Amino acid sequence: MSRGSFVFSSNALRSLQLDEEMLERDKYKHRFASQHLLSYTLKKEALGRTPPKSSSVSKPTVCRDVVIQNALYTGNLEATQQLFPRGSTANLIIEPQGGEMRWVARGKGLWSLAYEQELTTPLHITAGRGFAECLKVLLQRGASVDLSPGGITALHESCAHCEPECTRILLMHGANANAVTEDGLMSLHLCSSPESLECAKHLIQYGAAINGRTLDEEDTPLHVAARNGLVDHVELYLRYGATVDKKNDEGLTPLNAACSQPQEPQDLQRYFNLCKMLMKAGADIHTSDQDKHTPLHMACKNVNAHLVELLLASGAKVNDMDYGGEAPMHNILKVACYKLTHSPERVVRALLNYGSIRVWPGALPMVLRHCSQSPQTIEVLLNAYSHLKVNDTWIESVPPEVMKEHKEFYESVFSLARTPRCLQHLSRCKLRSLLEGRLNKVVPRLELPTFVKNYLLLDYRGYVH
């Protein structure tokens, strides 16, 4: 639905059908020539005409011919050649059949009832569907390569639908690689899937602005590629000079955009590789958005353990607070129960080993209630304390079904109400306190058995003692 419009009722539609032709003429008379294509047979009369020079482009003609539309939408090359013989014009505006009548604001307080339809051209139809041979015929017949009746060009269509051959043909015929849609997007911004890589390569070859911004969000192509986890696109853009730390209107750099994007388990490694590439290119890991969320905050929220470990190893500040007063540890604990397949315990463990603040002991029952389905997360948290005051509130915080599923672990937790922590654990806490902030650097270098090193770094055992 267009801006400033609303759906008209079906009863009123029937009563106003007699005005349809007048309203359609009113809609188009200020935009297109009054000439109409009456029938595809009229094109035979153009056989004897002199083909137009490439430098002159005829005004587009509105076409409602169903035969022509069927040939274009099905990619019928033979029919396209017959319907657009040499000497004819392919510079048409296609008005698809159908659509709804709506009240549309015309300016100056006037409203009128009109069909709201998406306009297109033969180039748009063939380019968006990958009909390369039909596209060549239309361009040879003088179709305007940058015509954009619906606010987008044929090049935008071919890139959005990942049609590299059509993209190449349009660019070879002079399509503007930096043309902007009515929504403020360039063609590179529409390369948002892995299949669009070849389109992006063609665009860059023909001068697409590698750091061009979208109109509303001020995203660069690198923002788009990072947000969508497109590793090959990011590598391509960086190779051609994309600026790695430009911010969009929300204060996000490409690295922030990648870290903040929700990730399924199968996406985690891809986003890790992408962020590693951006950081190697010089991306600032300390840059925060308008809400002071750093890449570490975002990676914790999306529970990407590999990425969290990479950021921490690269110097990310583990206790930076956002505007809400929350550190990265808060972000992981709030989502742990929803991201069990992402191994939230690894994120909590990494944060604690790099000196993260711990949960206030009085809030541990609430954390227990919220994260009880991830016993390893609870184990790591509890092993960061030398002493715990376990009481009935702790027992009540674990749902019965979770208690039944992880009975052995939670019985070991609740037994701490009667027994103190063991000497081995107390020794671990003391050593961790002495090495706070340096654990991951010092412990691997100690001449100790591997299992002891892992114990110091809060490895999981399935119980607490």
Tab-separated table of C-alpha atoms in Angstrom:
chain	number	residue	atom	x	y	z
A	1	MET	CA	0.000	0.000	0.000
A	2	SER	CA	1.382	3.398	-0.913
A	3	ARG	CA	1.792	6.205	1.573
A	4	GLY	CA	-1.316	8.229	2.241
A	5	SER	CA	-3.731	5.528	1.020
A	6	PHE	CA	-6.256	3.077	2.429
A	7	VAL	CA	-8.234	0.161	1.019
A	8	PHE	CA	-11.616	1.111	-0.423
A	9	SER	CA	-14.588	-1.136	0.348
A	10	SER	CA	-15.825	-3.696	-2.205
A	11	ASN	CA	-19.333	-2.177	-2.316
A	12	ALA	CA	-17.969	1.228	-3.197
A	13	LEU	CA	-15.764	-0.349	-5.849
A	14	ARG	CA	-18.742	-1.733	-7.702
A	15	SER	CA	-20.493	1.606	-7.634
A	16	LEU	CA	-17.506	3.402	-9.124
A	17	GLN	CA	-16.556	0.987	-11.896
A	18	LEU	CA	-17.893	3.399	-14.537
A	19	ASP	CA	-15.180	5.907	-13.571
A	20	GLU	CA	-12.301	3.452	-14.012
A	21	GLU	CA	-11.096	4.585	-17.436
A	22	MET	CA	-11.183	8.259	-16.522
A	23	LEU	CA	-9.194	7.627	-13.355
A	24	GLU	CA	-6.551	5.585	-15.174
A	25	ARG	CA	-6.063	8.319	-17.763
A	26	ASP	CA	-5.721	10.869	-14.976
A	27	LYS	CA	-3.092	8.741	-13.286
A	28	TYR	CA	-0.794	8.453	-16.247
A	29	LYS	CA	-1.321	11.622	-18.312
A	30	HIS	CA	1.362	13.596	-16.439
A	31	ARG	CA	3.879	10.773	-16.520
A	32	PHE	CA	3.746	9.101	-19.892
A	33	ALA	CA	2.906	9.903	-23.499
A	34	SER	CA	-0.738	9.537	-24.484
A	35	GLN	CA	0.112	7.061	-27.213
A	36	HIS	CA	-0.901	3.428	-26.419
A	37	LEU	CA	0.105	0.151	-27.908
A	38	LEU	CA	-3.218	-1.154	-29.300
A	39	SER	CA	-2.034	-4.557	-30.485
A	40	TYR	CA	1.110	-6.511	-31.084
A	41	THR	CA	0.233	-6.735	-34.816
A	42	LEU	CA	0.820	-2.984	-35.217
A	43	LYS	CA	4.526	-3.623	-34.753
A	44	LYS	CA	4.726	-5.009	-38.293
A	45	GLU	CA	4.233	-1.477	-39.578
A	46	ALA	CA	7.549	-0.508	-38.011
A	47	LEU	CA	9.528	-2.877	-40.247
A	48	GLY	CA	10.217	-0.223	-42.843
A	49	ARG	CA	11.193	2.492	-40.421
A	50	THR	CA	14.768	3.584	-39.859
A	51	PRO	CA	16.155	2.241	-36.563
A	52	PRO	CA	16.662	5.042	-34.042
A	53	LYS	CA	20.172	6.186	-33.308
A	54	SER	CA	21.639	4.862	-30.085
A	55	SER	CA	21.945	8.396	-28.762
A	56	SER	CA	18.226	9.132	-29.005
A	57	VAL	CA	15.747	7.436	-26.716
A	58	SER	CA	12.051	7.531	-27.522
A	59	LYS	CA	9.476	8.299	-24.889
A	60	PRO	CA	8.176	5.174	-23.159
A	61	THR	CA	4.803	3.873	-24.247
A	62	VAL	CA	2.267	2.275	-21.904
A	63	CYS	CA	1.654	-1.366	-22.846
A	64	ARG	CA	-1.323	-3.434	-21.694
A	65	ASP	CA	-0.929	-6.120	-24.357
A	66	VAL	CA	-1.241	-9.515	-22.646
A	67	VAL	CA	0.505	-11.321	-25.527
A	68	ILE	CA	3.607	-9.177	-25.103
A	69	GLN	CA	3.536	-9.568	-21.326
A	70	ASN	CA	3.265	-13.360	-21.561
A	71	ALA	CA	6.251	-13.533	-23.907
A	72	LEU	CA	8.357	-11.432	-21.516
A	73	TYR	CA	7.346	-13.176	-18.308
A	74	THR	CA	8.030	-16.636	-19.783
A	75	GLY	CA	11.319	-15.681	-21.461
A	76	ASN	CA	10.083	-16.775	-24.899
A	77	LEU	CA	12.950	-15.628	-27.124
A	78	GLU	CA	11.262	-16.447	-30.421
A	79	ALA	CA	8.090	-14.597	-29.471
A	80	THR	CA	10.117	-11.657	-28.166
A	81	GLN	CA	11.958	-11.371	-31.482
A	82	GLN	CA	8.653	-11.444	-33.385
A	83	LEU	CA	6.946	-8.941	-31.127
A	84	PHE	CA	9.935	-6.593	-31.171
A	85	PRO	CA	11.164	-6.709	-34.799
A	86	ARG	CA	13.993	-4.544	-36.012
A	87	GLY	CA	12.919	-0.947	-36.266
A	88	SER	CA	10.342	-1.222	-33.469
A	89	THR	CA	10.752	0.199	-29.974
A	90	ALA	CA	11.150	-1.834	-26.809
A	91	ASN	CA	10.967	1.286	-24.688
A	92	LEU	CA	7.698	0.365	-22.995
A	93	ILE	CA	6.011	0.729	-19.633
A	94	ILE	CA	4.289	-2.508	-18.666
A	95	GLU	CA	1.082	-2.099	-16.724
A	96	PRO	CA	0.275	-5.522	-15.237
A	97	GLN	CA	-3.354	-6.553	-15.111
A	98	GLY	CA	-5.190	-6.541	-11.802
A	99	GLY	CA	-4.577	-4.499	-8.698
A	100	GLU	CA	-6.879	-2.838	-6.184
A	101	MET	CA	-8.558	0.536	-6.278
A	102	ARG	CA	-7.569	2.801	-3.422
A	103	TRP	CA	-8.074	6.360	-2.306
A	104	VAL	CA	-4.801	8.113	-3.107
A	105	ALA	CA	-3.676	11.584	-2.000
A	106	ARG	CA	-3.032	13.831	-5.019
A	107	GLY	CA	-1.789	16.874	-3.132
A	108	LYS	CA	-3.493	20.154	-2.231
A	109	GLY	CA	-5.975	18.261	-0.087
A	110	LEU	CA	-7.405	16.321	-3.037
A	111	TRP	CA	-8.033	12.582	-3.074
A	112	SER	CA	-9.074	10.361	-5.952
A	113	LEU	CA	-9.829	6.719	-6.531
A	114	ALA	CA	-7.246	4.936	-8.676
A	115	TYR	CA	-5.692	1.565	-9.407
A	116	GLU	CA	-2.454	1.185	-7.484
A	117	GLN	CA	-0.217	-1.034	-9.608
A	118	GLU	CA	3.482	-1.695	-9.750
A	119	LEU	CA	4.840	-0.463	-13.060
A	120	THR	CA	7.666	-2.232	-14.811
A	121	THR	CA	9.387	-2.492	-18.205
A	122	PRO	CA	10.423	-5.339	-20.517
A	123	LEU	CA	13.999	-4.871	-19.296
A	124	HIS	CA	12.958	-5.218	-15.659
A	125	ILE	CA	10.990	-8.390	-16.373
A	126	THR	CA	13.726	-10.153	-18.330
A	127	ALA	CA	16.633	-8.921	-16.178
A	128	GLY	CA	14.997	-9.994	-12.929
A	129	ARG	CA	14.237	-13.465	-14.284
A	130	GLY	CA	17.569	-14.159	-15.915
A	131	PHE	CA	16.330	-14.145	-19.521
A	132	ALA	CA	19.653	-12.898	-20.899
A	133	GLU	CA	18.945	-13.515	-24.601
A	134	CYS	CA	15.595	-11.725	-24.428
A	135	LEU	CA	17.337	-8.890	-22.591
A	136	LYS	CA	19.842	-8.517	-25.439
A	137	VAL	CA	17.028	-8.325	-27.999
A	138	LEU	CA	15.265	-5.587	-26.052
A	139	LEU	CA	18.453	-3.551	-25.677
A	140	GLN	CA	19.097	-3.881	-29.412
A	141	ARG	CA	15.593	-2.528	-29.995
A	142	GLY	CA	16.363	0.670	-28.109
A	143	ALA	CA	15.028	-0.074	-24.612
A	144	SER	CA	16.179	2.642	-22.188
A	145	VAL	CA	18.654	0.890	-19.891
A	146	ASP	CA	18.096	3.197	-16.881
A	147	LEU	CA	14.320	3.661	-17.100
A	148	SER	CA	12.776	3.335	-13.628
A	149	PRO	CA	8.974	3.703	-13.686
A	150	GLY	CA	8.535	1.885	-10.392
A	151	GLY	CA	11.454	3.623	-8.694
A	152	ILE	CA	14.038	0.978	-9.579
A	153	THR	CA	16.076	0.221	-12.692
A	154	ALA	CA	16.510	-3.087	-14.488
A	155	LEU	CA	20.000	-3.273	-12.984
A	156	HIS	CA	18.494	-3.147	-9.490
A	157	GLU	CA	16.210	-6.028	-10.490
A	158	SER	CA	19.010	-8.211	-11.821
A	159	CYS	CA	21.141	-7.666	-8.705
A	160	ALA	CA	18.277	-8.204	-6.266
A	161	HIS	CA	17.456	-11.510	-7.992
A	162	CYS	CA	21.116	-12.573	-8.345
A	163	GLU	CA	21.290	-12.687	-12.135
A	164	PRO	CA	24.982	-12.007	-12.929
A	165	GLU	CA	24.763	-12.449	-16.711
A	166	CYS	CA	21.908	-9.960	-16.970
A	167	THR	CA	23.817	-7.607	-14.679
A	168	ARG	CA	26.857	-7.811	-16.946
A	169	ILE	CA	24.797	-7.193	-20.099
A	170	LEU	CA	23.075	-4.136	-18.606
A	171	LEU	CA	26.376	-2.648	-17.462
A	172	MET	CA	27.935	-3.247	-20.882
A	173	HIS	CA	25.035	-1.287	-22.406
A	174	GLY	CA	25.678	1.679	-20.129
A	175	ALA	CA	23.523	1.025	-17.077
A	176	ASN	CA	24.362	3.357	-14.201
A	177	ALA	CA	26.054	1.212	-11.541
A	178	ASN	CA	25.280	3.896	-8.930
A	179	ALA	CA	21.622	4.550	-9.768
A	180	VAL	CA	19.545	4.963	-6.599
A	181	THR	CA	16.108	3.470	-5.979
A	182	GLU	CA	13.298	5.536	-4.524
A	183	ASP	CA	14.175	3.833	-1.216
A	184	GLY	CA	17.737	5.139	-1.434
A	185	LEU	CA	19.523	1.903	-2.362
A	186	MET	CA	22.267	1.403	-4.923
A	187	SER	CA	22.711	-1.877	-6.743
A	188	LEU	CA	25.550	-2.984	-4.448
A	189	HIS	CA	23.213	-2.628	-1.468
A	190	LEU	CA	20.901	-5.161	-3.117
A	191	CYS	CA	23.653	-7.789	-3.266
A	192	SER	CA	22.551	-9.310	0.015
A	193	SER	CA	22.832	-13.068	-0.543
A	194	PRO	CA	25.727	-15.427	-1.309
A	195	GLU	CA	24.412	-15.935	-4.851
A	196	SER	CA	24.856	-12.226	-5.625
A	197	LEU	CA	28.682	-12.288	-5.453
A	198	GLU	CA	29.188	-12.294	-9.231
A	199	CYS	CA	26.752	-9.368	-9.562
A	200	ALA	CA	28.818	-7.444	-7.001
A	201	LYS	CA	32.008	-8.166	-8.945
A	202	HIS	CA	30.481	-6.830	-12.177
A	203	LEU	CA	29.214	-3.707	-10.417
A	204	ILE	CA	32.621	-2.899	-8.951
A	205	GLN	CA	34.251	-3.484	-12.337
A	206	TYR	CA	31.919	-0.873	-13.832
A	207	GLY	CA	32.498	1.764	-11.170
A	208	ALA	CA	30.018	1.077	-8.385
A	209	ALA	CA	30.730	3.232	-5.316
A	210	ILE	CA	32.326	0.862	-2.831
A	211	ASN	CA	31.465	3.180	0.092
A	212	GLY	CA	28.101	4.426	-1.201
A	213	ARG	CA	25.518	5.056	1.532
A	214	THR	CA	21.838	4.134	1.629
A	215	LEU	CA	19.519	7.107	1.976
A	216	ASP	CA	17.748	6.229	5.218
A	217	GLU	CA	20.097	3.994	7.227
A	218	GLU	CA	23.393	5.286	5.753
A	219	ASP	CA	24.604	1.711	5.321
A	220	THR	CA	27.558	1.000	3.054
A	221	PRO	CA	27.751	-2.216	0.986
A	222	LEU	CA	30.137	-3.499	3.667
A	223	HIS	CA	27.406	-3.016	6.299
A	224	VAL	CA	24.977	-5.030	4.172
A	225	ALA	CA	27.475	-7.826	3.557
A	226	ALA	CA	28.531	-7.983	7.232
A	227	ARG	CA	24.946	-8.011	8.493
A	228	ASN	CA	24.079	-10.892	6.163
A	229	GLY	CA	27.207	-12.882	6.958
A	230	LEU	CA	28.576	-12.706	3.400
A	231	VAL	CA	32.239	-13.583	3.890
A	232	ASP	CA	33.145	-13.535	0.182
A	233	HIS	CA	31.444	-10.161	-0.324
A	234	VAL	CA	33.325	-8.689	2.634
A	235	GLU	CA	36.613	-9.979	1.277
A	236	LEU	CA	35.797	-8.478	-2.135
A	237	TYR	CA	34.827	-5.057	-0.752
A	238	LEU	CA	37.873	-4.846	1.501
A	239	ARG	CA	40.111	-5.711	-1.431
A	240	TYR	CA	38.645	-2.801	-3.373
A	241	GLY	CA	39.085	-0.265	-0.589
A	242	ALA	CA	35.900	-0.389	1.488
A	243	THR	CA	36.218	1.688	4.663
A	244	VAL	CA	36.052	-0.714	7.576
A	245	ASP	CA	34.878	1.634	10.362
A	246	LYS	CA	32.191	3.826	8.794
A	247	LYS	CA	29.163	4.215	11.051
A	248	ASN	CA	25.547	4.145	9.901
A	249	ASP	CA	22.763	6.263	11.388
A	250	GLU	CA	22.502	3.909	14.400
A	251	GLY	CA	26.216	4.220	15.119
A	252	LEU	CA	26.972	0.706	13.866
A	253	THR	CA	30.183	-0.129	12.056
A	254	PRO	CA	30.238	-3.236	9.824
A	255	LEU	CA	31.773	-5.174	12.743
A	256	ASN	CA	28.968	-4.045	15.069
A	257	ALA	CA	26.404	-4.932	12.395
A	258	ALA	CA	27.819	-8.452	12.047
A	259	CYS	CA	27.994	-9.046	15.806
A	260	SER	CA	24.461	-7.770	16.383
A	261	GLN	CA	22.826	-9.973	13.753
A	262	PRO	CA	20.859	-12.938	15.215
A	263	GLN	CA	22.640	-16.167	14.278
A	264	GLU	CA	21.446	-19.737	14.007
A	265	PRO	CA	23.854	-22.534	15.058
A	266	GLN	CA	24.836	-23.165	11.439
A	267	ASP	CA	25.702	-19.462	11.007
A	268	LEU	CA	28.087	-19.100	13.963
A	269	GLN	CA	31.282	-20.142	12.200
A	270	ARG	CA	30.495	-17.979	9.175
A	271	TYR	CA	30.015	-14.840	11.284
A	272	PHE	CA	33.146	-15.680	13.273
A	273	ASN	CA	35.204	-15.863	10.065
A	274	LEU	CA	33.674	-12.625	8.809
A	275	CYS	CA	34.405	-10.706	12.013
A	276	LYS	CA	37.921	-12.088	12.124
A	277	MET	CA	38.427	-10.730	8.593
A	278	LEU	CA	37.097	-7.295	9.557
A	279	MET	CA	39.314	-7.169	12.649
A	280	LYS	CA	42.343	-8.163	10.598
A	281	ALA	CA	41.502	-5.252	8.274
A	282	GLY	CA	41.603	-2.876	11.247
A	283	ALA	CA	38.040	-2.787	12.576
A	284	ASP	CA	37.844	-1.153	16.010
A	285	ILE	CA	36.524	-3.655	18.571
A	286	HIS	CA	35.798	-0.880	21.079
A	287	THR	CA	33.356	1.107	18.910
A	288	SER	CA	29.886	1.217	20.453
A	289	ASP	CA	26.522	2.121	18.963
A	290	GLN	CA	24.082	4.781	20.175
A	291	ASP	CA	23.182	2.619	23.180
A	292	LYS	CA	26.861	1.984	24.005
A	293	HIS	CA	26.653	-1.642	22.933
A	294	THR	CA	30.112	-2.850	21.933
A	295	PRO	CA	30.773	-5.819	19.625
A	296	LEU	CA	31.338	-7.900	22.770
A	297	HIS	CA	27.897	-6.993	24.145
A	298	MET	CA	26.349	-8.034	20.840
A	299	ALA	CA	28.334	-11.251	20.446
A	300	CYS	CA	27.288	-12.279	23.967
A	301	LYS	CA	23.658	-11.536	23.220
A	302	ASN	CA	23.819	-13.754	20.133
A	303	VAL	CA	25.879	-16.390	22.015
A	304	ASN	CA	28.673	-16.795	19.487
A	305	ALA	CA	31.304	-18.380	21.732
A	306	HIS	CA	34.121	-18.405	19.155
A	307	LEU	CA	33.546	-14.723	18.447
A	308	VAL	CA	33.394	-13.815	22.134
A	309	GLU	CA	36.711	-15.589	22.715
A	310	LEU	CA	38.253	-13.807	19.717
A	311	LEU	CA	37.107	-10.378	20.903
A	312	LEU	CA	38.369	-10.981	24.431
A	313	ALA	CA	41.719	-12.257	23.181
A	314	SER	CA	41.983	-9.114	21.024
A	315	GLY	CA	41.519	-6.782	23.990
A	316	ALA	CA	37.766	-6.202	24.235
A	317	LYS	CA	36.820	-4.699	27.598
A	318	VAL	CA	34.952	-7.372	29.491
A	319	ASN	CA	33.203	-5.029	31.950
A	320	ASP	CA	32.164	-2.122	29.729
A	321	MET	CA	28.640	-0.973	30.593
A	322	ASP	CA	25.961	0.051	28.113
A	323	TYR	CA	23.479	2.886	28.736
A	324	GLY	CA	21.316	0.463	30.687
A	325	GLY	CA	24.180	-0.291	33.065
A	326	GLU	CA	24.605	-3.836	31.767
A	327	ALA	CA	27.908	-5.601	31.099
A	328	PRO	CA	28.400	-8.414	28.555
A	329	MET	CA	27.776	-10.963	31.354
A	330	HIS	CA	24.226	-9.626	31.750
A	331	ASN	CA	23.595	-10.121	28.030
A	332	ILE	CA	24.558	-13.792	27.990
A	333	LEU	CA	22.662	-14.703	31.151
A	334	LYS	CA	19.455	-13.125	29.793
A	335	VAL	CA	19.451	-15.333	26.701
A	336	ALA	CA	21.174	-18.535	27.868
A	337	CYS	CA	17.912	-20.479	28.228
A	338	TYR	CA	16.886	-19.582	24.665
A	339	LYS	CA	20.252	-20.461	23.108
A	340	LEU	CA	21.075	-23.856	24.570
A	341	THR	CA	22.341	-25.138	21.206
A	342	HIS	CA	24.859	-22.262	21.081
A	343	SER	CA	26.797	-23.496	24.173
A	344	PRO	CA	26.178	-20.458	26.428
A	345	GLU	CA	28.414	-21.991	29.104
A	346	ARG	CA	31.439	-21.345	26.871
A	347	VAL	CA	30.617	-17.652	26.725
A	348	VAL	CA	30.139	-17.391	30.505
A	349	ARG	CA	33.377	-19.286	31.073
A	350	ALA	CA	35.339	-17.023	28.692
A	351	LEU	CA	33.965	-13.864	30.335
A	352	LEU	CA	34.867	-15.071	33.853
A	353	ASN	CA	38.346	-16.132	32.754
A	354	TYR	CA	38.932	-12.630	31.385
A	355	GLY	CA	37.885	-10.964	34.632
A	356	SER	CA	34.153	-10.345	34.193
A	357	ILE	CA	32.124	-9.115	37.120
A	358	ARG	CA	30.184	-11.895	38.843
A	359	VAL	CA	26.505	-12.067	39.684
A	360	TRP	CA	25.592	-10.600	43.053
A	361	PRO	CA	25.175	-13.701	45.310
A	362	GLY	CA	21.686	-12.618	46.356
A	363	ALA	CA	20.584	-12.783	42.707
A	364	LEU	CA	21.873	-16.324	42.109
A	365	PRO	CA	18.447	-17.953	42.773
A	366	MET	CA	16.943	-15.769	40.031
A	367	VAL	CA	19.769	-16.758	37.671
A	368	LEU	CA	19.238	-20.373	38.653
A	369	ARG	CA	15.563	-20.120	37.765
A	370	HIS	CA	16.289	-18.486	34.427
A	371	CYS	CA	19.267	-20.644	33.343
A	372	SER	CA	18.454	-23.977	35.005
A	373	GLN	CA	18.066	-25.760	31.662
A	374	SER	CA	21.789	-25.179	31.052
A	375	PRO	CA	23.449	-26.924	34.033
A	376	GLN	CA	26.925	-26.328	32.623
A	377	THR	CA	26.255	-22.574	32.657
A	378	ILE	CA	25.177	-22.835	36.306
A	379	GLU	CA	28.260	-24.937	37.108
A	380	VAL	CA	30.634	-22.335	35.646
A	381	LEU	CA	28.896	-19.515	37.502
A	382	LEU	CA	28.925	-21.260	40.873
A	383	ASN	CA	32.567	-22.277	40.547
A	384	ALA	CA	33.528	-18.601	40.410
A	385	TYR	CA	32.628	-18.298	44.145
A	386	SER	CA	34.601	-19.652	47.075
A	387	HIS	CA	31.550	-19.722	49.365
A	388	LEU	CA	27.806	-20.027	48.652
A	389	LYS	CA	24.766	-19.740	50.936
A	390	VAL	CA	22.440	-22.373	49.502
A	391	ASN	CA	18.928	-22.399	50.978
A	392	ASP	CA	15.383	-23.471	50.169
A	393	THR	CA	14.971	-20.603	47.710
A	394	TRP	CA	17.575	-22.266	45.505
A	395	ILE	CA	15.650	-25.541	45.488
A	396	GLU	CA	12.396	-23.772	44.645
A	397	SER	CA	14.098	-21.974	41.753
A	398	VAL	CA	14.643	-25.157	39.738
A	399	PRO	CA	11.486	-26.397	37.958
A	400	PRO	CA	10.608	-30.035	38.838
A	401	GLU	CA	10.964	-31.239	35.249
A	402	VAL	CA	14.462	-29.721	35.014
A	403	MET	CA	15.390	-31.193	38.383
A	404	LYS	CA	14.298	-34.601	37.163
A	405	GLU	CA	16.313	-34.315	33.953
A	406	HIS	CA	19.514	-33.116	35.658
A	407	LYS	CA	19.017	-34.715	39.075
A	408	GLU	CA	22.658	-35.644	39.804
A	409	PHE	CA	23.949	-32.154	39.052
A	410	TYR	CA	21.364	-30.237	41.085
A	411	GLU	CA	21.682	-32.614	44.026
A	412	SER	CA	25.398	-31.740	44.109
A	413	VAL	CA	24.454	-28.052	44.141
A	414	PHE	CA	21.884	-28.330	46.916
A	415	SER	CA	24.240	-30.455	49.038
A	416	LEU	CA	26.339	-27.295	49.517
A	417	ALA	CA	23.712	-26.201	52.060
A	418	ARG	CA	25.153	-28.853	54.414
A	419	THR	CA	28.830	-29.056	53.394
A	420	PRO	CA	31.497	-26.425	52.646
A	421	ARG	CA	33.328	-26.238	49.336
A	422	CYS	CA	36.247	-28.655	49.075
A	423	LEU	CA	39.868	-27.636	49.616
A	424	GLN	CA	40.643	-28.248	45.940
A	425	HIS	CA	38.011	-25.707	44.880
A	426	LEU	CA	39.151	-23.172	47.481
A	427	SER	CA	42.713	-23.475	46.165
A	428	ARG	CA	41.425	-22.860	42.651
A	429	CYS	CA	39.576	-19.728	43.758
A	430	LYS	CA	42.671	-18.393	45.493
A	431	LEU	CA	44.880	-18.907	42.457
A	432	ARG	CA	42.274	-17.405	40.139
A	433	SER	CA	42.080	-14.376	42.417
A	434	LEU	CA	45.852	-13.910	42.234
A	435	LEU	CA	45.858	-14.200	38.426
A	436	GLU	CA	42.674	-12.211	37.785
A	437	GLY	CA	42.763	-10.634	34.332
A	438	ARG	CA	45.749	-12.772	33.297
A	439	LEU	CA	44.349	-16.278	33.588
A	440	ASN	CA	44.237	-17.057	29.873
A	441	LYS	CA	47.795	-15.837	29.404
A	442	VAL	CA	49.445	-17.383	32.462
A	443	VAL	CA	47.675	-20.711	33.024
A	444	PRO	CA	48.528	-22.259	29.601
A	445	ARG	CA	52.217	-21.546	30.303
A	446	LEU	CA	52.293	-23.240	33.708
A	447	GLU	CA	54.083	-26.599	33.908
A	448	LEU	CA	50.988	-28.438	35.059
A	449	PRO	CA	48.984	-31.389	33.694
A	450	THR	CA	46.370	-30.429	31.144
A	451	PHE	CA	43.451	-31.500	33.332
A	452	VAL	CA	44.701	-29.206	36.108
A	453	LYS	CA	44.967	-26.265	33.722
A	454	ASN	CA	41.436	-26.934	32.503
A	455	TYR	CA	40.233	-27.126	36.097
A	456	LEU	CA	41.723	-23.709	36.826
A	457	LEU	CA	39.914	-22.337	33.756
A	458	LEU	CA	36.524	-23.622	35.000
A	459	ASP	CA	36.197	-26.701	32.839
A	460	TYR	CA	32.929	-28.652	33.200
A	461	ARG	CA	32.626	-31.793	35.344
A	462	GLY	CA	28.882	-32.191	35.619
A	463	TYR	CA	28.781	-31.514	39.373
A	464	VAL	CA	30.017	-29.012	41.976
A	465	HIS	CA	32.015	-29.876	45.072
